[in-house]
XYZ file of N, CA and C in Angstrom:
675
model
N 0.833 -1.191 0.000
C 0.000 0.000 0.000
C 0.870 1.243 0.000
N 0.444 2.246 -0.748
C 1.136 3.528 -0.779
C 0.269 4.552 -0.053
N 0.858 5.210 0.927
C 0.138 6.247 1.652
C 0.901 7.561 1.527
N 0.223 8.565 1.003
C 0.802 9.883 0.795
C 0.180 10.824 1.814
N 1.021 11.429 2.652
C 0.517 12.263 3.746
C 1.027 13.697 3.638
N 0.107 14.624 3.441
C 0.405 16.062 3.484
C 1.618 16.421 2.618
N 1.634 15.893 1.413
C 2.799 16.022 0.536
C 2.790 17.367 -0.192
N 3.896 18.091 -0.098
C 4.050 19.361 -0.800
C 5.429 19.399 -1.451
N 5.497 20.079 -2.593
C 6.775 20.246 -3.281
C 6.858 21.647 -3.852
N 7.939 22.352 -3.474
C 8.187 23.708 -3.945
C 9.502 23.733 -4.709
N 9.486 24.348 -5.873
C 10.697 24.522 -6.667
C 11.110 25.995 -6.608
N 12.412 26.225 -6.394
C 12.913 27.599 -6.326
C 14.046 27.767 -7.324
N 14.093 28.946 -7.933
C 15.166 29.233 -8.873
C 14.929 30.548 -9.572
N 16.024 31.228 -9.900
C 15.968 32.512 -10.616
C 15.062 33.522 -9.917
N 15.054 33.448 -8.598
C 14.267 34.405 -7.827
C 12.789 34.088 -7.751
N 12.385 32.951 -8.355
C 10.978 32.575 -8.343
C 10.757 31.317 -7.511
N 9.603 31.216 -6.901
C 9.215 30.034 -6.143
C 7.894 29.522 -6.695
N 7.866 28.223 -7.022
C 6.658 27.611 -7.587
C 6.219 26.467 -6.689
N 4.978 26.535 -6.214
C 4.403 25.434 -5.435
C 3.780 24.434 -6.400
N 4.529 23.364 -6.694
C 4.048 22.378 -7.665
C 2.950 21.502 -7.075
N 3.073 21.183 -5.783
C 2.055 20.386 -5.081
C 1.817 20.993 -3.712
N 0.562 20.939 -3.252
C 0.201 21.566 -1.994
C -0.631 20.611 -1.141
N -0.006 20.051 -0.122
C -0.719 19.291 0.909
C -1.575 18.159 0.329
N -0.932 17.263 -0.425
C -1.620 16.132 -1.057
C -1.650 14.944 -0.104
N -2.813 14.356 0.074
C -2.954 13.133 0.875
C -3.806 12.129 0.097
N -3.247 10.948 -0.152
C -3.924 9.892 -0.904
C -3.509 8.547 -0.319
N -4.398 7.588 -0.345
C -4.048 6.203 -0.025
C -4.331 5.349 -1.254
N -3.306 4.635 -1.723
C -3.428 3.780 -2.902
C -3.260 2.339 -2.444
N -4.325 1.575 -2.525
C -4.304 0.197 -2.045
C -3.553 -0.709 -3.014
N -3.029 -1.778 -2.487
C -2.339 -2.777 -3.291
C -3.285 -3.303 -4.371
N -2.836 -3.282 -5.626
C -3.630 -3.804 -6.718
C -4.575 -2.811 -7.365
N -4.546 -1.549 -6.918
C -5.402 -0.515 -7.509
C -4.858 -0.054 -8.862
N -5.748 0.528 -9.668
C -5.340 1.356 -10.799
C -5.799 2.769 -10.490
N -4.853 3.691 -10.462
C -5.167 5.095 -10.206
C -4.818 5.908 -11.444
N -5.785 6.670 -11.932
C -5.523 7.627 -12.985
C -5.401 9.014 -12.393
N -4.353 9.732 -12.755
C -4.159 11.112 -12.293
C -4.322 12.016 -13.499
N -5.352 12.847 -13.478
C -5.643 13.684 -14.622
C -5.542 15.157 -14.242
N -5.413 15.997 -15.246
C -5.300 17.435 -15.011
C -4.609 18.095 -16.178
N -4.716 19.406 -16.250
C -4.080 20.161 -17.314
C -2.556 20.138 -17.142
N -1.848 20.516 -18.191
C -0.393 20.656 -18.097
C -0.048 21.651 -16.988
N 0.925 21.286 -16.151
C 1.323 22.151 -15.045
C 0.525 21.947 -13.778
N -0.397 20.971 -13.796
C -1.232 20.741 -12.610
C -0.474 20.042 -11.495
N 0.671 19.405 -11.823
C 1.462 18.715 -10.802
C 1.498 17.208 -10.956
N 0.971 16.685 -12.064
C 0.890 15.227 -12.247
C 2.274 14.572 -12.238
N 3.188 15.092 -13.061
C 4.526 14.493 -13.151
C 5.276 14.606 -11.831
N 5.141 15.747 -11.160
C 5.802 15.930 -9.868
C 5.301 14.907 -8.860
N 4.003 14.662 -8.838
C 3.440 13.687 -7.908
C 3.988 12.290 -8.186
N 4.068 11.905 -9.456
C 4.603 10.586 -9.794
C 6.062 10.453 -9.374
N 6.844 11.503 -9.578
C 8.261 11.451 -9.208
C 8.447 11.383 -7.698
N 7.553 11.993 -6.948
C 7.617 11.905 -5.488
C 7.226 10.507 -5.018
N 6.205 9.923 -5.642
C 5.767 8.584 -5.260
C 6.868 7.561 -5.496
N 7.549 7.667 -6.639
C 8.559 6.666 -6.991
C 9.933 6.962 -6.398
N 10.071 8.088 -5.687
C 11.330 8.395 -5.030
C 12.333 9.130 -5.889
N 11.930 9.581 -7.080
C 12.839 10.333 -7.935
C 13.008 11.773 -7.453
N 12.064 12.253 -6.652
C 12.153 13.580 -6.034
C 11.936 13.446 -4.533
N 12.493 14.380 -3.779
C 12.229 14.461 -2.353
C 11.216 15.587 -2.117
N 10.245 15.383 -1.237
C 9.248 16.427 -0.995
C 9.820 17.571 -0.169
N 9.189 18.728 -0.300
C 9.512 19.850 0.574
C 8.977 19.598 1.973
N 7.785 19.005 2.043
C 7.204 18.595 3.321
C 6.257 17.437 3.064
N 5.889 16.741 4.145
C 5.044 15.568 4.004
C 5.874 14.318 3.761
N 5.210 13.207 3.501
C 5.911 11.935 3.372
C 5.153 10.979 2.467
N 5.915 10.010 1.908
C 5.357 8.908 1.134
C 5.719 7.616 1.848
N 4.709 6.823 2.184
C 4.917 5.549 2.868
C 4.621 4.398 1.907
N 5.503 3.419 1.906
C 5.289 2.189 1.150
C 5.235 1.044 2.156
N 4.020 0.516 2.370
C 3.839 -0.520 3.405
C 4.443 -0.084 4.735
N 4.089 1.111 5.164
C 4.505 1.688 6.451
C 5.974 2.096 6.517
N 6.703 1.976 5.408
C 8.091 2.438 5.361
C 8.102 3.859 4.800
N 8.651 4.791 5.543
C 8.712 6.178 5.117
C 9.855 6.341 4.116
N 9.513 6.435 2.833
C 10.532 6.519 1.790
C 11.374 7.782 1.909
N 10.786 8.831 2.434
C 11.493 10.114 2.488
C 12.544 10.162 3.591
N 12.557 9.188 4.487
C 13.530 9.181 5.583
C 14.610 8.118 5.426
N 14.546 7.358 4.346
C 15.530 6.307 4.147
C 16.860 6.880 3.679
N 17.936 6.161 3.950
C 19.229 6.521 3.384
C 19.148 6.363 1.866
N 20.069 7.000 1.171
C 20.035 6.930 -0.294
C 20.164 5.495 -0.784
N 21.032 4.697 -0.149
C 21.231 3.313 -0.567
C 19.953 2.499 -0.391
N 19.318 2.610 0.782
C 18.081 1.862 1.022
C 16.963 2.336 0.117
N 16.931 3.637 -0.137
C 15.894 4.179 -1.015
C 16.065 3.658 -2.440
N 17.315 3.601 -2.915
C 17.570 3.103 -4.267
C 17.189 1.632 -4.393
N 17.445 0.856 -3.349
C 17.070 -0.561 -3.389
C 15.560 -0.728 -3.401
N 14.881 0.061 -2.578
C 13.430 -0.063 -2.480
C 12.745 0.420 -3.753
N 13.389 1.336 -4.460
C 12.801 1.854 -5.699
C 12.696 0.788 -6.782
N 13.375 -0.333 -6.614
C 13.298 -1.405 -7.600
C 11.907 -2.036 -7.648
N 11.065 -1.756 -6.640
C 9.693 -2.278 -6.697
C 8.854 -1.475 -7.688
N 9.395 -0.335 -8.170
C 8.682 0.503 -9.123
C 9.183 0.254 -10.548
N 8.255 0.151 -11.476
C 8.575 0.218 -12.896
C 8.085 1.559 -13.399
N 8.901 2.281 -14.168
C 8.571 3.652 -14.539
C 8.564 3.844 -16.047
N 7.607 4.620 -16.515
C 7.666 5.169 -17.869
C 7.605 6.681 -17.714
N 8.725 7.382 -17.910
C 8.731 8.835 -17.754
C 8.074 9.509 -18.950
N 7.782 10.783 -18.784
C 7.167 11.539 -19.876
C 8.135 11.686 -21.047
N 9.412 11.875 -20.745
C 10.434 11.973 -21.777
C 11.169 10.646 -21.895
N 11.413 10.215 -23.109
C 12.021 8.915 -23.348
C 13.398 8.802 -22.700
N 13.686 7.619 -22.162
C 15.002 7.335 -21.607
C 15.723 6.256 -22.411
N 15.198 5.949 -23.586
C 15.858 4.953 -24.433
C 17.183 5.514 -24.950
N 18.216 4.668 -24.907
C 19.534 5.073 -25.391
C 19.606 4.855 -26.896
N 19.814 5.936 -27.634
C 19.707 5.907 -29.090
C 20.740 5.011 -29.757
N 21.930 4.901 -29.153
C 23.011 4.135 -29.784
C 23.033 2.681 -29.352
N 21.996 2.269 -28.643
C 21.877 0.859 -28.256
C 20.620 0.264 -28.865
N 20.687 -1.017 -29.186
C 19.513 -1.684 -29.731
C 18.425 -1.780 -28.665
N 17.236 -2.149 -29.094
C 16.137 -2.301 -28.137
C 16.480 -3.374 -27.110
N 17.054 -4.478 -27.549
C 17.446 -5.534 -26.596
C 18.480 -5.024 -25.606
N 19.423 -4.229 -26.074
C 20.445 -3.685 -25.176
C 19.837 -2.698 -24.190
N 18.865 -1.914 -24.644
C 18.164 -1.006 -23.742
C 17.453 -1.775 -22.640
N 16.775 -2.843 -23.005
C 16.041 -3.626 -22.010
C 16.989 -4.397 -21.098
N 18.084 -4.881 -21.667
C 19.055 -5.637 -20.875
C 19.668 -4.777 -19.770
N 19.913 -3.492 -20.068
C 20.509 -2.594 -19.073
C 19.628 -2.477 -17.844
N 18.303 -2.514 -18.034
C 17.369 -2.442 -16.913
C 17.216 -3.812 -16.257
N 17.146 -4.854 -17.073
C 16.960 -6.211 -16.533
C 18.106 -6.614 -15.616
N 19.307 -6.118 -15.895
C 20.478 -6.469 -15.084
C 20.389 -5.921 -13.666
N 19.535 -4.924 -13.442
C 19.401 -4.348 -12.107
C 18.741 -5.323 -11.141
N 17.962 -6.264 -11.670
C 17.274 -7.241 -10.826
C 17.540 -8.632 -11.371
N 18.440 -9.336 -10.719
C 18.731 -10.715 -11.111
C 18.442 -11.618 -9.919
N 17.540 -12.533 -10.125
C 17.087 -13.407 -9.051
C 16.783 -14.779 -9.619
N 16.925 -15.786 -8.789
C 16.583 -17.138 -9.228
C 15.096 -17.275 -9.524
N 14.305 -16.354 -8.970
C 12.859 -16.387 -9.204
C 12.489 -15.838 -10.574
N 13.436 -15.116 -11.206
C 13.173 -14.517 -12.513
C 13.836 -15.336 -13.613
N 13.208 -15.406 -14.794
C 13.836 -16.084 -15.932
C 15.118 -15.372 -16.354
N 15.939 -16.029 -17.197
C 17.145 -15.367 -17.716
C 16.791 -14.077 -18.454
N 17.770 -13.173 -18.539
C 17.516 -11.847 -19.101
C 16.982 -11.918 -20.526
N 17.585 -12.729 -21.378
C 17.116 -12.802 -22.766
C 15.687 -13.324 -22.857
N 15.339 -14.234 -21.970
C 13.962 -14.741 -21.940
C 13.000 -13.633 -21.536
N 13.403 -12.835 -20.552
C 12.561 -11.717 -20.123
C 12.401 -10.678 -21.230
N 13.481 -10.420 -21.962
C 13.404 -9.457 -23.067
C 12.408 -9.924 -24.115
N 12.511 -11.185 -24.515
C 11.610 -11.720 -25.535
C 10.163 -11.705 -25.051
N 9.964 -12.055 -23.786
C 8.601 -12.106 -23.246
C 7.970 -10.724 -23.182
N 8.717 -9.737 -22.683
C 8.128 -8.405 -22.531
C 7.886 -7.737 -23.880
N 8.776 -7.938 -24.836
C 8.540 -7.379 -26.166
C 7.310 -8.011 -26.815
N 7.127 -9.295 -26.589
C 5.926 -9.952 -27.112
C 4.671 -9.407 -26.431
N 4.764 -9.142 -25.133
C 3.607 -8.621 -24.387
C 3.144 -7.276 -24.935
N 4.100 -6.432 -25.341
C 3.721 -5.104 -25.846
C 3.498 -5.106 -27.356
N 3.497 -6.297 -27.949
C 3.182 -6.413 -29.371
C 4.318 -6.098 -30.315
N 5.561 -6.192 -29.830
C 6.731 -5.895 -30.657
C 7.766 -7.018 -30.548
N 7.399 -8.251 -30.930
C 8.314 -9.383 -30.702
C 9.571 -9.374 -31.561
N 9.594 -8.593 -32.644
C 10.695 -8.691 -33.605
C 11.576 -7.443 -33.688
N 11.548 -6.597 -32.674
C 12.309 -5.343 -32.765
C 13.599 -5.356 -31.953
N 13.943 -6.463 -31.348
C 15.093 -6.498 -30.435
C 16.390 -6.020 -31.041
N 16.620 -6.305 -32.325
C 17.889 -5.943 -32.964
C 17.854 -4.541 -33.578
N 16.729 -3.869 -33.495
C 16.600 -2.536 -34.093
C 16.958 -1.447 -33.073
N 17.145 -0.237 -33.593
C 17.477 0.912 -32.761
C 16.250 1.810 -32.599
N 16.190 2.582 -31.503
C 15.015 3.443 -31.291
C 14.672 4.319 -32.481
N 15.682 4.842 -33.180
C 15.426 5.739 -34.311
C 14.703 5.028 -35.448
N 14.763 3.702 -35.470
C 14.102 2.935 -36.527
C 12.638 2.650 -36.213
N 12.180 3.036 -35.021
C 10.817 2.762 -34.609
C 9.985 4.037 -34.637
N 8.672 3.859 -34.743
C 7.763 5.001 -34.653
C 7.669 5.459 -33.204
N 7.060 6.636 -33.019
C 6.884 7.154 -31.660
C 6.065 6.186 -30.809
N 4.969 5.662 -31.380
C 4.132 4.730 -30.638
C 4.862 3.453 -30.270
N 5.701 2.971 -31.177
C 6.487 1.766 -30.877
C 7.503 2.031 -29.773
N 8.100 3.210 -29.781
C 9.051 3.556 -28.718
C 8.357 3.609 -27.359
N 7.126 4.115 -27.321
C 6.398 4.147 -26.052
C 6.097 2.726 -25.572
N 5.817 1.831 -26.498
C 5.601 0.428 -26.118
C 6.893 -0.182 -25.565
N 8.017 0.173 -26.173
C 9.303 -0.307 -25.659
C 9.552 0.249 -24.265
N 9.192 1.516 -24.049
C 9.330 2.097 -22.707
C 8.509 1.301 -21.695
N 7.309 0.860 -22.101
C 6.484 0.043 -21.206
C 7.147 -1.307 -20.951
N 7.696 -1.918 -22.011
C 8.412 -3.188 -21.836
C 9.573 -3.014 -20.857
N 10.256 -1.903 -20.985
C 11.377 -1.582 -20.087
C 10.907 -1.474 -18.640
N 9.703 -0.942 -18.451
C 9.168 -0.749 -17.097
C 8.737 -2.066 -16.462
N 8.276 -3.022 -17.263
C 7.717 -4.258 -16.691
C 8.686 -5.431 -16.719
N 9.891 -5.237 -17.271
C 10.778 -6.375 -17.498
C 11.213 -7.060 -16.204
N 11.227 -6.332 -15.091
C 11.632 -6.923 -13.808
C 10.446 -7.276 -12.918
N 9.245 -7.340 -13.522
C 8.020 -7.703 -12.792
C 7.843 -6.869 -11.523
N 7.807 -5.540 -11.644
C 7.679 -4.689 -10.463
C 6.308 -4.797 -9.831
N 6.226 -4.461 -8.554
C 4.943 -4.473 -7.845
C 4.080 -3.273 -8.212
N 4.750 -2.167 -8.626
C 4.047 -0.912 -8.889
C 4.545 -0.332 -10.203
N 3.615 0.060 -11.067
C 3.951 0.762 -12.298
C 3.575 2.229 -12.161
N 4.504 3.113 -12.501
C 4.268 4.553 -12.468
C 4.455 5.070 -13.892
N 3.372 5.516 -14.509
C 3.365 5.816 -15.936
C 2.995 7.276 -16.162
N 3.884 8.004 -16.819
C 3.665 9.438 -17.036
C 3.348 9.686 -18.516
N 2.074 9.935 -18.803
C 1.618 10.244 -20.161
C 2.055 9.180 -21.163
N 1.898 7.924 -20.785
C 2.281 6.816 -21.669
C 1.522 6.863 -22.981
N 0.256 7.291 -22.946
C -0.586 7.245 -24.145
C -0.646 8.576 -24.900
N 0.122 9.567 -24.480
C 0.067 10.888 -25.133
C 0.490 10.787 -26.593
N -0.238 11.465 -27.468
C 0.071 11.557 -28.898
C 0.007 10.222 -29.633
N -0.741 9.270 -29.073
C -0.938 7.985 -29.746
C -2.338 7.934 -30.346
N -2.507 7.122 -31.389
C -3.837 6.977 -31.976
C -4.713 6.121 -31.063
N -6.009 6.190 -31.276
C -6.955 5.534 -30.373
C -6.761 4.020 -30.321
N -6.478 3.394 -31.455
C -6.285 1.939 -31.456
C -5.099 1.548 -30.583
N -4.001 2.306 -30.681
C -2.821 2.006 -29.873
C -3.115 2.234 -28.394
N -3.856 3.303 -28.088
C -4.219 3.569 -26.694
C -5.027 2.419 -26.120
N -6.009 1.937 -26.889
C -6.821 0.829 -26.393
C -5.991 -0.431 -26.179
N -5.048 -0.691 -27.092
C -4.174 -1.869 -26.936
C -3.355 -1.758 -25.651
N -2.817 -0.572 -25.388
C -1.998 -0.378 -24.191
C -2.849 -0.495 -22.933
N -4.040 0.106 -22.932
C -4.914 0.027 -21.759
C -5.347 -1.407 -21.488
N -5.608 -2.156 -22.549
C -5.961 -3.573 -22.376
C -4.802 -4.328 -21.729
N -3.569 -4.060 -22.181
C -2.398 -4.706 -21.593
C -2.239 -4.319 -20.129
N -2.456 -3.038 -19.820
C -2.341 -2.589 -18.431
C -3.361 -3.279 -17.538
N -4.575 -3.479 -18.052
C -5.600 -4.188 -17.276
C -5.177 -5.623 -17.015
N -4.545 -6.255 -18.017
C -4.060 -7.628 -17.830
C -2.960 -7.674 -16.771
N -2.045 -6.711 -16.830
C -0.967 -6.642 -15.839
C -1.557 -6.418 -14.451
N -2.538 -5.539 -14.363
C -3.180 -5.246 -13.083
C -3.886 -6.474 -12.518
N -4.474 -7.279 -13.390
C -5.183 -8.480 -12.923
C -4.245 -9.478 -12.259
N -2.959 -9.357 -12.553
C -1.969 -10.225 -11.912
C -1.413 -9.606 -10.635
N -2.007 -8.485 -10.202
C -1.668 -7.932 -8.890
C -0.827 -6.678 -8.879
N -0.413 -6.192 -10.046
C 0.436 -5.001 -10.102
C -0.397 -3.739 -9.880
N 0.056 -2.888 -8.984
C -0.567 -1.578 -8.779
C -0.119 -0.647 -9.890
N -1.056 0.110 -10.463
C -0.735 0.999 -11.581
C -1.182 2.418 -11.248
N -0.253 3.354 -11.375
C -0.539 4.778 -11.171
C -0.141 5.486 -12.457
N -1.102 6.092 -13.133
C -0.801 6.685 -14.429
C -1.331 8.108 -14.536
N -0.448 9.007 -14.969
C -0.846 10.378 -15.249
C -1.182 10.480 -16.724
N -2.292 11.137 -17.038
C -2.718 11.204 -18.426
C -3.644 12.386 -18.660
N -3.653 12.842 -19.916
C -4.644 13.820 -20.339
C -5.906 13.123 -20.850
N -5.809 11.812 -21.088
C -6.896 11.072 -21.734
C -7.974 10.682 -20.724
N -8.700 11.673 -20.226
C -9.712 11.447 -19.205
C -10.765 10.446 -19.660
N -11.173 10.536 -20.934
C -12.250 9.658 -21.409
C -11.847 8.193 -21.366
N -10.561 7.894 -21.602
C -10.106 6.512 -21.561
C -9.998 6.017 -20.124
N -9.500 6.859 -19.232
C -9.390 6.481 -17.820
C -10.767 6.220 -17.231
N -11.726 7.067 -17.572
C -13.086 6.886 -17.054
C -13.677 5.549 -17.477
N -13.366 5.122 -18.693
C -13.909 3.860 -19.181
C -13.291 2.653 -18.481
N -12.126 2.837 -17.848
C -11.524 1.739 -17.089
C -12.290 1.448 -15.803
N -13.124 2.413 -15.379
C -13.907 2.284 -14.146
C -13.011 2.015 -12.932
N -11.961 2.797 -12.831
C -11.042 2.711 -11.699
C -11.035 4.052 -10.969
N -10.125 4.211 -10.029
C -10.042 5.457 -9.265
C -9.370 6.554 -10.087
N -9.880 7.753 -9.966
C -9.355 8.882 -10.721
C -9.152 10.068 -9.781
N -7.963 10.656 -9.845
C -7.648 11.868 -9.082
C -7.503 13.012 -10.074
N -8.169 14.107 -9.807
C -8.037 15.300 -10.638
C -7.222 16.344 -9.883
N -6.107 16.769 -10.489
C -5.262 17.809 -9.904
C -5.515 19.143 -10.606
N -5.620 20.187 -9.818
C -5.745 21.550 -10.335
C -4.792 22.427 -9.526
N -3.824 23.034 -10.215
C -2.857 23.919 -9.557
C -2.199 23.269 -8.339
N -1.820 22.000 -8.484
C -1.084 21.323 -7.425
C -1.913 20.821 -6.270
N -3.233 20.892 -6.392
C -4.111 20.424 -5.324
C -5.128 19.428 -5.871
N -5.599 18.549 -4.985
C -6.624 17.587 -5.396
C -7.965 18.301 -5.496
N -8.490 18.316 -6.688
C -9.801 18.930 -6.910
C -10.916 17.898 -6.771
N -10.602 16.636 -7.134
C -11.603 15.569 -7.001
C -10.883 14.232 -6.924
N -11.456 13.295 -6.185
C -10.955 11.927 -6.093
C -12.165 11.013 -6.096
N -12.298 10.196 -7.120
C -13.527 9.422 -7.261
C -13.264 8.094 -7.939
N -14.204 7.203 -7.824
C -14.191 5.959 -8.578
C -15.177 6.120 -9.715
N -14.691 5.891 -10.948
C -15.552 6.072 -12.111
C -16.442 4.860 -12.325
């Protein structure tokens, strides 16, 4: 379970101070799908980065199963972050490496006897996202939508407990969005918690899951659709 208590984040620079988030409190149960919606600048990306430990809050805390992530040492925090699979808003694919090499770099972070060999995981995750034959290709050889699918494969390759997805479906056609949402529902049915920021309110509503609406860094509404 993820519990967010009185979370605030302020950015300062060039003489300006911006309150990106203001006193956010949410409880996300194990196995939930949460959609975070709102206009650009509402604080969606900042909230996801705080949840996954990529940012430290100005005040408040994020708890993962009663463990306060904001008080952990950097080493313990980095280890615990492996329970998260992430798709950032901006691509993190390395252009000079093949798709298999991109996925292998992430798969190597988690090696366990409980997990299949790395090459098996690469083949399985690429097949899951509908791209079984792109392993030897480079990101520049793929379309934008295919690269986003690879980003999703990269996020799920280590079977994380929690997926944090930032605008995964942005600028994709409706058929591709539906394919991705169907895959996310399948992943969720196997117990993975999914937290996704999106502009696609109509698609999130059709999932009939929990939806948080952010306005100017504050929760304007929290409901089950």
